PDB file of C-alpha atoms and ligand atoms in Angstrom:
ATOM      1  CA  UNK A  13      14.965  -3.950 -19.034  1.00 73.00           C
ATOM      2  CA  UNK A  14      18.694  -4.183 -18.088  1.00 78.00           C
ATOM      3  CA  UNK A  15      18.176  -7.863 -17.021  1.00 82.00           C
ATOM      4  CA  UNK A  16      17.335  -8.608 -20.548  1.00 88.00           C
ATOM      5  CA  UNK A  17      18.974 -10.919 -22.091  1.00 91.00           C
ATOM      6  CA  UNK A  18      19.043 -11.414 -26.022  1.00 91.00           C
ATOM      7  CA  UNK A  19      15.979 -14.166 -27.267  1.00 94.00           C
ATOM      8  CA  UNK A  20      13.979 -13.238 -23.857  1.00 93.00           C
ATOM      9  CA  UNK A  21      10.155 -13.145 -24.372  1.00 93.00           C
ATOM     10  CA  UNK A  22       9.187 -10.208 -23.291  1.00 89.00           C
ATOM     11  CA  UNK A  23       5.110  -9.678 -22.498  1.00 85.00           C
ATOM     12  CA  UNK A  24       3.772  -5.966 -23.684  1.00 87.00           C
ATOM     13  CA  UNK A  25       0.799  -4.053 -23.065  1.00 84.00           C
ATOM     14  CA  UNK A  26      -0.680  -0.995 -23.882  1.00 85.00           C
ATOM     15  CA  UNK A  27      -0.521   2.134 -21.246  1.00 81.00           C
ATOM     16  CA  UNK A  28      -2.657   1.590 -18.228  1.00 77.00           C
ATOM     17  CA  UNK A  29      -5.755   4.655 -17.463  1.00 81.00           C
ATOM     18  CA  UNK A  30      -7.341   4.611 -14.360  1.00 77.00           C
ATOM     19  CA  UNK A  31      -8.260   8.124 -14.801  1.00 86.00           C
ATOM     20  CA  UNK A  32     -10.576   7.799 -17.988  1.00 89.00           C
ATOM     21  CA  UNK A  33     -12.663  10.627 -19.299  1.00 94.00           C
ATOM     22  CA  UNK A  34     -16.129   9.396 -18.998  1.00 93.00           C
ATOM     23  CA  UNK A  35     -19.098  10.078 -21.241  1.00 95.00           C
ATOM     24  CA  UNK A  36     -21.195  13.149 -19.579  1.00 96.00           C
ATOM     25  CA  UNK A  37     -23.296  15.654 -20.761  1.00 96.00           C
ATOM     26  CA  UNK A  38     -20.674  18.034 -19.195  1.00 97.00           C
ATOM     27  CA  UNK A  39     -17.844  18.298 -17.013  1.00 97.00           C
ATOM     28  CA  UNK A  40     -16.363  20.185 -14.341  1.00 97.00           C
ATOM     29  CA  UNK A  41     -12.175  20.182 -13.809  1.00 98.00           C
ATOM     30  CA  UNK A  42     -10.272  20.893 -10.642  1.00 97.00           C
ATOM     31  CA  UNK A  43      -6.437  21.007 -11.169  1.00 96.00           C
ATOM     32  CA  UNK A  44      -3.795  22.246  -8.500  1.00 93.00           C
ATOM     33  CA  UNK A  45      -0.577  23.155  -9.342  1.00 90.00           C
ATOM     34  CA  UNK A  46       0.827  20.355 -11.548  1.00 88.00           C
ATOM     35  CA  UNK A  47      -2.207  18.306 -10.942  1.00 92.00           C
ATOM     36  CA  UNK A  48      -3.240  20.249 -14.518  1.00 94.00           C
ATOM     37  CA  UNK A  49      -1.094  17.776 -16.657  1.00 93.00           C
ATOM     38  CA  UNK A  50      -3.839  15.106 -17.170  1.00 93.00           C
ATOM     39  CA  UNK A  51      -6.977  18.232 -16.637  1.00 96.00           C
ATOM     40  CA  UNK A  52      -5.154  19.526 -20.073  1.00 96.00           C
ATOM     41  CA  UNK A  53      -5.493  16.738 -21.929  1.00 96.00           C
ATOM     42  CA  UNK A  54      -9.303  16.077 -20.585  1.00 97.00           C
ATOM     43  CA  UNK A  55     -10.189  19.897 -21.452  1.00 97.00           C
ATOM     44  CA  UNK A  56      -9.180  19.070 -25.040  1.00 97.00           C
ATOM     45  CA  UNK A  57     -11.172  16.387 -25.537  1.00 97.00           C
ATOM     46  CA  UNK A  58     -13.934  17.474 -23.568  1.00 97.00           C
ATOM     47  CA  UNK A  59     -13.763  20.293 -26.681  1.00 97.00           C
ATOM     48  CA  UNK A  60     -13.278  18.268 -29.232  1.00 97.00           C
ATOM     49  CA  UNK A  61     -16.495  16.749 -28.412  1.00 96.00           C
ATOM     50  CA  UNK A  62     -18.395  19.578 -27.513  1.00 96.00           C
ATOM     51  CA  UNK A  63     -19.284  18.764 -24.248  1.00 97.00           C
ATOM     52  CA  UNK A  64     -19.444  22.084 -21.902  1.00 96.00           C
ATOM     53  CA  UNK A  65     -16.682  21.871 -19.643  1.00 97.00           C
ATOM     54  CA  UNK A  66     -15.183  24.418 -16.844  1.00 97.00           C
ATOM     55  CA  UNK A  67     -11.923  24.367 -15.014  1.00 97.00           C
ATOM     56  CA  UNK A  68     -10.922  25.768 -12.048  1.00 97.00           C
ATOM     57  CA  UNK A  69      -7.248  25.873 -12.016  1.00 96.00           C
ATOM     58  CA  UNK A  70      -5.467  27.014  -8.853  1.00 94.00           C
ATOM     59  CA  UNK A  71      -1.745  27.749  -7.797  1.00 91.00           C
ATOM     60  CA  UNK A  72       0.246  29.683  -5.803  1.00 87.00           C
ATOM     61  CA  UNK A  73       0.409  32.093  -7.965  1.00 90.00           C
ATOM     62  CA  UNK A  74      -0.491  33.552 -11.667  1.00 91.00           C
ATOM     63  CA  UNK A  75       3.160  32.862 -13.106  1.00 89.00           C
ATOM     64  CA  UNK A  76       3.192  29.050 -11.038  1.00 87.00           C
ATOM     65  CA  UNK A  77      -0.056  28.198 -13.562  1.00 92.00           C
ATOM     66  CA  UNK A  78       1.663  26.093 -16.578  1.00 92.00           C
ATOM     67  CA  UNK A  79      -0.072  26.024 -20.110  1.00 94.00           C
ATOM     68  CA  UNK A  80      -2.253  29.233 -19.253  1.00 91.00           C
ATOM     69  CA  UNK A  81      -1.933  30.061 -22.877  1.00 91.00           C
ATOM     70  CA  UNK A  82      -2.882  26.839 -23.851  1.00 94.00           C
ATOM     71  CA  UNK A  83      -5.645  26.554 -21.986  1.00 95.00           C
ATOM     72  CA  UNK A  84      -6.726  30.051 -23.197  1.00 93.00           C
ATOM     73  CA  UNK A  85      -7.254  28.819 -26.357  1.00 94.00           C
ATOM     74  CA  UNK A  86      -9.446  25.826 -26.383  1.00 95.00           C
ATOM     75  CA  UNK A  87     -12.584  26.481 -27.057  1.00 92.00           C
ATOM     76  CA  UNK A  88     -16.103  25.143 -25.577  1.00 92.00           C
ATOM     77  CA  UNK A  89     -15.785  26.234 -22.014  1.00 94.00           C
ATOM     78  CA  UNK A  90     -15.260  28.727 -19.276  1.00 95.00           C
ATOM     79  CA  UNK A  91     -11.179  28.890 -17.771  1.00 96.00           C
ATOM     80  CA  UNK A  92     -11.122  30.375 -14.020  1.00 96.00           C
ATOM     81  CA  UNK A  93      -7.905  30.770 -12.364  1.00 96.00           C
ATOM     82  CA  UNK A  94      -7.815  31.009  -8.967  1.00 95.00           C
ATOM     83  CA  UNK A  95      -4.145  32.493  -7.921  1.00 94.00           C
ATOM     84  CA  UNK A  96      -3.702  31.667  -4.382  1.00 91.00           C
ATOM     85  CA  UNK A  97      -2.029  34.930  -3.561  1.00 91.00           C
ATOM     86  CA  UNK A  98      -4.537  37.548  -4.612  1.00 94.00           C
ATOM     87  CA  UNK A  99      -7.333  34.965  -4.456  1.00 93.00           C
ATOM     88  CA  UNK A 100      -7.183  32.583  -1.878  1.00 91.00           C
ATOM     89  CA  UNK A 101      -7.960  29.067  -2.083  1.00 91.00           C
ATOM     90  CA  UNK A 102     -10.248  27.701  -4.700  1.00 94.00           C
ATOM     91  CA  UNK A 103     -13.995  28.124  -2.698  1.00 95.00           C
ATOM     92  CA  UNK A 104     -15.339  24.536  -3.326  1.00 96.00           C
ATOM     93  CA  UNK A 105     -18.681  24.684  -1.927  1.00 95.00           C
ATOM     94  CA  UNK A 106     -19.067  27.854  -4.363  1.00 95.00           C
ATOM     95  CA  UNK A 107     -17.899  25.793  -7.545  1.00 96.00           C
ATOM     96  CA  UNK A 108     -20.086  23.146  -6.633  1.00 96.00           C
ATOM     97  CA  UNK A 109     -22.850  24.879  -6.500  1.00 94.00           C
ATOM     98  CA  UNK A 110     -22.892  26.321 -10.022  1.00 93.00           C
ATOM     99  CA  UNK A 111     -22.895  22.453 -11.607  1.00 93.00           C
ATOM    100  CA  UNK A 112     -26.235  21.174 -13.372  1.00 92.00           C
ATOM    101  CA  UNK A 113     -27.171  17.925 -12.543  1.00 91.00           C
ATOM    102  CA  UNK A 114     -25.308  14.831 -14.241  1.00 92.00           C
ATOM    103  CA  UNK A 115     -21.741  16.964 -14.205  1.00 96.00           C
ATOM    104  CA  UNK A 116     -19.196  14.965 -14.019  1.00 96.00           C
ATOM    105  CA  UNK A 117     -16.098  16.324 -11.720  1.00 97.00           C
ATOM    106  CA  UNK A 118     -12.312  15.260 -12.341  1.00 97.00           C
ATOM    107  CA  UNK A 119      -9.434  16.342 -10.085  1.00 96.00           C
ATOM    108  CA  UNK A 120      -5.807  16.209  -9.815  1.00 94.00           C
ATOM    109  CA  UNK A 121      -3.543  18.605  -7.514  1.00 90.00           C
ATOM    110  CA  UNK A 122      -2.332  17.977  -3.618  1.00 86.00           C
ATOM    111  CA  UNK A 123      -3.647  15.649  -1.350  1.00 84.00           C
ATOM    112  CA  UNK A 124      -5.277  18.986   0.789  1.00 86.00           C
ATOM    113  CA  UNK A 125      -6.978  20.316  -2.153  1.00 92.00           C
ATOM    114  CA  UNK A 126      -8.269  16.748  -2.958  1.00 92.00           C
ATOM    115  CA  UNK A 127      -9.594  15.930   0.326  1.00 89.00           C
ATOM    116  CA  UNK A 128     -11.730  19.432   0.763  1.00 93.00           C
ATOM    117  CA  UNK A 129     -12.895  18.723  -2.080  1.00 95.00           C
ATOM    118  CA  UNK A 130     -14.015  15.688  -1.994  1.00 93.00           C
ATOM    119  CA  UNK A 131     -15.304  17.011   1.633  1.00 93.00           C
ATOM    120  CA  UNK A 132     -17.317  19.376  -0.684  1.00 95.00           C
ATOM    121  CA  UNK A 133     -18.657  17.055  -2.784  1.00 94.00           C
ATOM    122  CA  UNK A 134     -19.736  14.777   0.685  1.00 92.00           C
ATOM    123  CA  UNK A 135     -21.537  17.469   2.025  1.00 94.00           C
ATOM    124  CA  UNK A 136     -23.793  18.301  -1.038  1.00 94.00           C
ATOM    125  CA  UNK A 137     -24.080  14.558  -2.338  1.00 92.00           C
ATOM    126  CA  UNK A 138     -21.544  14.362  -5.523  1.00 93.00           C
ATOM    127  CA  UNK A 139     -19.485  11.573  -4.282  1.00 89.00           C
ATOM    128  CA  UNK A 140     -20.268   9.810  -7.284  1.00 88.00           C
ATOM    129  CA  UNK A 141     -19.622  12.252  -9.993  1.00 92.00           C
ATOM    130  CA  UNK A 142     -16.514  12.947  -8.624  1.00 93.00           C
ATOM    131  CA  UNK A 143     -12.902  11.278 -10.217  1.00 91.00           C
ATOM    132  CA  UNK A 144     -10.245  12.278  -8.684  1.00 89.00           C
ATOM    133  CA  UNK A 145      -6.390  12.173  -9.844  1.00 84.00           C
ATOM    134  CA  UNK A 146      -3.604  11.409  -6.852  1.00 76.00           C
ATOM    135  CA  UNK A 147      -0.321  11.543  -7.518  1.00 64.00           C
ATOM    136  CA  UNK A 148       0.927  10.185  -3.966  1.00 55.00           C
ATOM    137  CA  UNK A 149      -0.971   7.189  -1.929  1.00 47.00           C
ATOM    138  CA  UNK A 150      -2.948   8.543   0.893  1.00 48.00           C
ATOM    139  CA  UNK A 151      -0.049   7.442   3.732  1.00 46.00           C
ATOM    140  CA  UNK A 152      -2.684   7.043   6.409  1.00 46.00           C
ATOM    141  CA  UNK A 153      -1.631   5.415   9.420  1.00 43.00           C
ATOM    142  CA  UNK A 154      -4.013   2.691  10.974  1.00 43.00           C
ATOM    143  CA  UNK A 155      -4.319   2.004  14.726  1.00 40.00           C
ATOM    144  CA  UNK A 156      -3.386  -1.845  14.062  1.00 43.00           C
ATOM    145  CA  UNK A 157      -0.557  -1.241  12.702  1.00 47.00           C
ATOM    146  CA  UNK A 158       2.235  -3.184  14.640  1.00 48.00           C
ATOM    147  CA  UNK A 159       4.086  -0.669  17.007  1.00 49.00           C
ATOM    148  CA  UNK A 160       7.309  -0.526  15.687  1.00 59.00           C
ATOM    149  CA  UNK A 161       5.832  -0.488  11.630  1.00 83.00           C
ATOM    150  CA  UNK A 162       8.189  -3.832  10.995  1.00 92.00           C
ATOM    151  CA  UNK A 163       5.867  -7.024   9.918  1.00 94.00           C
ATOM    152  CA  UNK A 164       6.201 -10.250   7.908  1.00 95.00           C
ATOM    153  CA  UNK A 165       5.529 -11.214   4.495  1.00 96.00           C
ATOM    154  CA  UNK A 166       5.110 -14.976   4.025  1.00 96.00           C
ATOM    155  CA  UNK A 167       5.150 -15.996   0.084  1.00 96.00           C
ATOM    156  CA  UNK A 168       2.813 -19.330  -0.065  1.00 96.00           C
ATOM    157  CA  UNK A 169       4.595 -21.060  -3.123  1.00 95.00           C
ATOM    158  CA  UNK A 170       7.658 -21.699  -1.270  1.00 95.00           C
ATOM    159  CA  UNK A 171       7.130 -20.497   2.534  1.00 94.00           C
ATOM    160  CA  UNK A 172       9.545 -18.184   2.787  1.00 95.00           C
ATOM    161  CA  UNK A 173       8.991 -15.667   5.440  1.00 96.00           C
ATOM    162  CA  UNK A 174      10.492 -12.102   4.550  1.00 96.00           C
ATOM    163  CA  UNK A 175      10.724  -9.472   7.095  1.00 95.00           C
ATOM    164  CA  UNK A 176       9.170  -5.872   6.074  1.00 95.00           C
ATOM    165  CA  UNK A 177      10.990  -3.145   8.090  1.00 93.00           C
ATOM    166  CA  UNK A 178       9.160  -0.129   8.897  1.00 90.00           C
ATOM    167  CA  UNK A 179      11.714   1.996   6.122  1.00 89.00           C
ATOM    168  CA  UNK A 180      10.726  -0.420   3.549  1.00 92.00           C
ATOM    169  CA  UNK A 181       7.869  -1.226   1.336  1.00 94.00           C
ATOM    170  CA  UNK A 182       7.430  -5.008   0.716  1.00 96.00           C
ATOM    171  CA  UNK A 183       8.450  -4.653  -2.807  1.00 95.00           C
ATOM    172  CA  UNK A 184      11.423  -3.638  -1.645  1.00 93.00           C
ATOM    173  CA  UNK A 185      11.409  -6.689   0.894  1.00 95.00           C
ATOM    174  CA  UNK A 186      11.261  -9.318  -1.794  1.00 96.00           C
ATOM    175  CA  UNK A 187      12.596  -8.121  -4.432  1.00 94.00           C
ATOM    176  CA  UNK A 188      15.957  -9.744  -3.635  1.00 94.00           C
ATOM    177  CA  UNK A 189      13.821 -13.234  -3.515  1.00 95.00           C
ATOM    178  CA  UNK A 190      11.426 -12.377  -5.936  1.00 93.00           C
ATOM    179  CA  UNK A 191      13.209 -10.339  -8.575  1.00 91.00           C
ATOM    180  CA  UNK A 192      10.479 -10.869 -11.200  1.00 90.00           C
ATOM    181  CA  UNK A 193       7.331  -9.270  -9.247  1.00 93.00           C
ATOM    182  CA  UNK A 194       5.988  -7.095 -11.541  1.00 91.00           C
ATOM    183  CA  UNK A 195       5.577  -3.627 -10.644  1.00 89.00           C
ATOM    184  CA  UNK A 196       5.738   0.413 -12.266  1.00 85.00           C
ATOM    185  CA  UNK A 197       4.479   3.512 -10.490  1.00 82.00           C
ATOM    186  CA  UNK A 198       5.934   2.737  -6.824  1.00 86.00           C
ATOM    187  CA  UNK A 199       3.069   4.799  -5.719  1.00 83.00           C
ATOM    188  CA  UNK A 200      -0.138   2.777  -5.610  1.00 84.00           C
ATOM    189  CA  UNK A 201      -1.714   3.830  -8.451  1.00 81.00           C
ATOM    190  CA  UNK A 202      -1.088   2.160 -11.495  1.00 82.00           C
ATOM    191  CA  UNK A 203      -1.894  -1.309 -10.349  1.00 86.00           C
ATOM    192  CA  UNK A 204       0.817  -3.226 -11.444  1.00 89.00           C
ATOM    193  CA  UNK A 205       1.576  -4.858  -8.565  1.00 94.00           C
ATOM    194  CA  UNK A 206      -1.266  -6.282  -7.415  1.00 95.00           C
ATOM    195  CA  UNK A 207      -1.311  -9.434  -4.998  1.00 97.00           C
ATOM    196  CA  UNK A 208      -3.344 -12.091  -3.661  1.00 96.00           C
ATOM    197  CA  UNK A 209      -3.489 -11.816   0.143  1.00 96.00           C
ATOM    198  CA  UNK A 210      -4.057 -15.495   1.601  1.00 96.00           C
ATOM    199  CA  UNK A 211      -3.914 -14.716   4.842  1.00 95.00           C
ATOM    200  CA  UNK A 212      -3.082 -11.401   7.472  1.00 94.00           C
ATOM    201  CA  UNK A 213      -5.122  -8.060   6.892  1.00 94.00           C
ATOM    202  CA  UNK A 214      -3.754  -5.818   4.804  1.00 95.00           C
ATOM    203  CA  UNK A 215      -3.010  -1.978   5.351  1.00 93.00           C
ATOM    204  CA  UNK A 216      -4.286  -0.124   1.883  1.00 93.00           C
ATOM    205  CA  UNK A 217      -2.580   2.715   1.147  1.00 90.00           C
ATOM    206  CA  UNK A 218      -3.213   2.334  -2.595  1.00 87.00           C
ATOM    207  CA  UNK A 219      -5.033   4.862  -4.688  1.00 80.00           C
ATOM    208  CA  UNK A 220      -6.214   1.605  -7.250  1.00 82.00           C
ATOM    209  CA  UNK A 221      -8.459  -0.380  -5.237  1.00 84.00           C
ATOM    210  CA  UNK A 222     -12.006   0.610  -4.718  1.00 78.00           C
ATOM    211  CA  UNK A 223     -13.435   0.930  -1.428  1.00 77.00           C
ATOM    212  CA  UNK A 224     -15.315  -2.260  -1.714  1.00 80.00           C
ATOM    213  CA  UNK A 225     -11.861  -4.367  -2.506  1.00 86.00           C
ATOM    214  CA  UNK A 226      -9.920  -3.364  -0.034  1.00 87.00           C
ATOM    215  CA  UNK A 227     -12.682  -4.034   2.737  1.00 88.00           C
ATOM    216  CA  UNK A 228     -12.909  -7.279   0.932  1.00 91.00           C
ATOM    217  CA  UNK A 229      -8.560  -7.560   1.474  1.00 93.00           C
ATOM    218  CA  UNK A 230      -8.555 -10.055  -1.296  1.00 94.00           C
ATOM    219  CA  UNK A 231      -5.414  -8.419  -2.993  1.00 96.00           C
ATOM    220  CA  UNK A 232      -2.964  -5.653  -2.156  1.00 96.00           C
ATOM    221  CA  UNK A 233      -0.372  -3.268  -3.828  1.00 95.00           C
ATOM    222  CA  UNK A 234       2.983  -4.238  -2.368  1.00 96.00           C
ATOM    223  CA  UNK A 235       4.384  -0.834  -3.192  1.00 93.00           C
ATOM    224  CA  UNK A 236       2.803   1.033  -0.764  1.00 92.00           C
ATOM    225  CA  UNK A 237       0.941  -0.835   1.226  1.00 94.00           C
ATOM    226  CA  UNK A 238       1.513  -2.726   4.205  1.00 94.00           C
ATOM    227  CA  UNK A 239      -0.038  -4.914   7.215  1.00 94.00           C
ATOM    228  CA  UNK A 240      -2.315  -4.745  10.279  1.00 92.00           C
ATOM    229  CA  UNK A 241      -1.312  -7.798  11.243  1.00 92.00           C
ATOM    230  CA  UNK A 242       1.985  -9.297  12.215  1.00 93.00           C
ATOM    231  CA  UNK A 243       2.049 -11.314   9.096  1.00 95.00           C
ATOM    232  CA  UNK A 244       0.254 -11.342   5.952  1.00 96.00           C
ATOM    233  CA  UNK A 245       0.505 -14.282   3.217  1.00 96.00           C
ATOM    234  CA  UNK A 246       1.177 -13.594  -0.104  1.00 97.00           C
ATOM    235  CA  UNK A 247       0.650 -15.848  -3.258  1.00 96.00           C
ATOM    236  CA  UNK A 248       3.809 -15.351  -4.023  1.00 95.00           C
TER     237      UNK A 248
HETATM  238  S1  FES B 329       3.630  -0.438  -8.722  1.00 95.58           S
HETATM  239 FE1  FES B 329       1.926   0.792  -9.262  1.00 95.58          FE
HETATM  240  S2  FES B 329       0.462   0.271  -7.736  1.00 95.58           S
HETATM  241 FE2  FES B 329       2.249  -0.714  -7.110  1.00 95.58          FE
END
């Protein structure tokens, strides 16, 4: 906004959700730590319309679980608190196994907790119930990745070729030649950034594209992701 000027046009939208509550005939809730900010929200509604729900909310401890009270008090469902220090870790495979059929499963909490569960869910064939919530993109590492994690970024309109070094993301590459490329979260998950790859094979470390899309490595978010190739082209 600071590069406003007064009479600029300026395009608005409404807030972005790509963690939507969808219609089920109930729902199960997995929250970690913070990862409860959007579960709160989702228990509400899930109450207000009467759709059985159940959360399993760990932490480290009693006093580290935020809105306890609150979540005390909505009504509709079953609350189970799973301290990590008198309790362990939240048994997955357990929870699982107490959902009827056609549950649907939403998640938010650290990328551990995340990935045994959706281990869990694998194993006993829920992949597709479940919605998961990261805060962080995944950071995986891929054995194509150019040895020294530098590449190149060449943007199509004009043929510029921007180098990427391996402390950088490319938004942060192009910015300085591209100072209008959209972009929001800085963490791969709102979407904002978005980009049609022309050319190169991208390195997805979003949490927005679907598996399908980024095999497909029609588009990529520049703000975490980068290249398996030396070079990818941008239409930029
Ligand atoms: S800015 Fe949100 S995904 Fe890149």
């Amino acid at each position: 906004m600071h590069q406003l000027a007064e009479g600029d046009t300026v395009e608005v939208r409404g807030p972005r959700n790509n963690f939507e509550l969808v219609p089920a005939p109930q729902y199960v809730f997995f929250a970690g730590g913070i990862g409860i900010t959007p579960i709160l929200p989702m228990v509400r509604r899930a109450a207000e319309l009467l759709v059985p729900w159940r959360l399993v909310y760990g932490a480290r401890n009693r006093e580290a679980m935020a809105f306890r009270n609150e979540l005390r008090s909505v009504q509709g469902g079953a609350l189970r608190l799973v301290p990590e220090d008198t309790e362990g870790r939240t048994d997955f495979g357990y929870e699982l196994s107490l959902i009827e059929p056609g549950t649907v499963i939403y998640a938010c909490g650290p990328a551990p907790m995340l990935d045994a569960l959706a281990a869990a869910c694998s194993t006993l064939g829920l992949d597709s119930q479940l919605h998961v919530e990261r805060f962080k993109g995944s950071g995986e590492v891929h054995a194509h990745q150019p040895a020294d994690g530098a590449f190149e970024v060449e943007l199509a309109r004009t043929g510029e070729v921007v180098r990427v070094t391996a402390s950088q993301t490319i938004i942060d590459a192009i910015l300085p030649v591209r100072p209008d490329q959209p972009y929001s979260c800085l963490e791969g998950y709102c979407g904002t950034c978005e980009t049609k790859v022309l050319a190169g094979v991208p390195d997805h470390r979003d949490e927005y594209l679907s598996d399908d899309q980024r095999e497909a490595n029609d588009t990529m978010m520049l703000c975490v992701s980068r290249a398996n190739s030396r070079r990818v082209v941008l239409d930029l």
